[in-house]
Amino acid sequence: MSNKTFMMIKPDAVERGLIGKILNDISEAGFEIISLKLTHLSIDDARLFYSVHKDRPFFNDLTQYMSRSPIVAAVLKKESAVSEFRNLIGDTDPKNAKDGTIRAKYAISKGENSIHGSDSDENAEIESTFHFPK
Ligand code: DAT
Ligand code: MG
């Protein structure tokens, strides 16, 4: 799935009415939306989705935050989608994110950083199937 990636618009951004602005940025960057939904993760969903981080000190805050209000989940298509999308969203910590990236424009903090993008083709496939089972 090297031409596809998975993304989520996170609770802090949905709460502030940023769905339209962020989807527009994604479209203008040349990504095609393949699947799209508004959903609300349970705490168990969030713990499962982020299980790779289960031993990290921020795991509890992360999963509480990701389940506190709705998110948008989507599968996106573009050549080199995973790396292109990571470039579009910027560094995990908005203080380190390059100007013009989605996190530089909208994120509140390293924890509440507005958007998720898969970090590998393999995880893009796993995360897409988690939200859009085949
Ligand atoms: P990314 O979302 O850029 O792939 P990650 O996979 O390392 O970053 O972490 C997943 C999420 O966990 C990240 O978007 C925000 C949160 N997070 C990561 N490191 C953190 C930290 N040191 N303090 C608080 N939240 C953190
Ligand atoms: Mg990650």
mmCIF file of N, CA, C and O and ligand atoms in Angstrom, residues 50 53 86 92 116-119 127, ligand 2:
data_model
loop_
_atom_site.group_PDB
_atom_site.id
_atom_site.type_symbol
_atom_site.label_atom_id
_atom_site.label_comp_id
_atom_site.label_asym_id
_atom_site.label_seq_id
_atom_site.Cartn_x
_atom_site.Cartn_y
_atom_site.Cartn_z
ATOM 1 N N TYR A 50 -3.390 2.674 19.944
ATOM 2 C CA TYR A 50 -2.075 3.172 20.344
ATOM 3 C C TYR A 50 -1.309 2.161 21.210
ATOM 4 O O TYR A 50 -0.432 2.556 21.985
ATOM 5 N N HIS A 53 2.344 2.222 22.161
ATOM 6 C CA HIS A 53 2.826 3.195 23.154
ATOM 7 C C HIS A 53 2.401 2.835 24.587
ATOM 8 O O HIS A 53 2.498 3.656 25.486
ATOM 9 N N ARG A 86 3.494 12.680 6.156
ATOM 10 C CA ARG A 86 4.272 13.083 7.349
ATOM 11 C C ARG A 86 4.903 14.455 7.128
ATOM 12 O O ARG A 86 4.974 15.267 8.053
ATOM 13 N N THR A 92 5.950 15.967 15.524
ATOM 14 C CA THR A 92 5.018 15.639 16.609
ATOM 15 C C THR A 92 4.769 16.847 17.520
ATOM 16 O O THR A 92 3.642 17.113 17.932
ATOM 17 N N HIS A 116 -3.101 12.856 13.051
ATOM 18 C CA HIS A 116 -2.283 11.639 13.023
ATOM 19 C C HIS A 116 -1.982 11.262 11.583
ATOM 20 O O HIS A 116 -2.858 11.381 10.719
ATOM 21 N N GLY A 117 -0.768 10.794 11.317
ATOM 22 C CA GLY A 117 -0.433 10.199 10.028
ATOM 23 C C GLY A 117 0.385 8.943 10.271
ATOM 24 O O GLY A 117 1.302 8.938 11.103
ATOM 25 N N SER A 118 0.077 7.861 9.547
ATOM 26 C CA SER A 118 0.820 6.608 9.715
ATOM 27 C C SER A 118 2.305 6.818 9.441
ATOM 28 O O SER A 118 2.686 7.659 8.627
ATOM 29 N N ASP A 119 3.140 5.986 10.115
ATOM 30 C CA ASP A 119 4.593 6.171 9.983
ATOM 31 C C ASP A 119 5.267 5.153 9.067
ATOM 32 O O ASP A 119 6.475 5.200 8.877
ATOM 33 N N GLU A 127 -3.643 0.327 10.378
ATOM 34 C CA GLU A 127 -4.510 1.386 10.924
ATOM 35 C C GLU A 127 -5.743 1.610 10.045
ATOM 36 O O GLU A 127 -6.843 1.875 10.564
HETATM 37 MG MG MG B 2 3.250 7.765 15.297
#
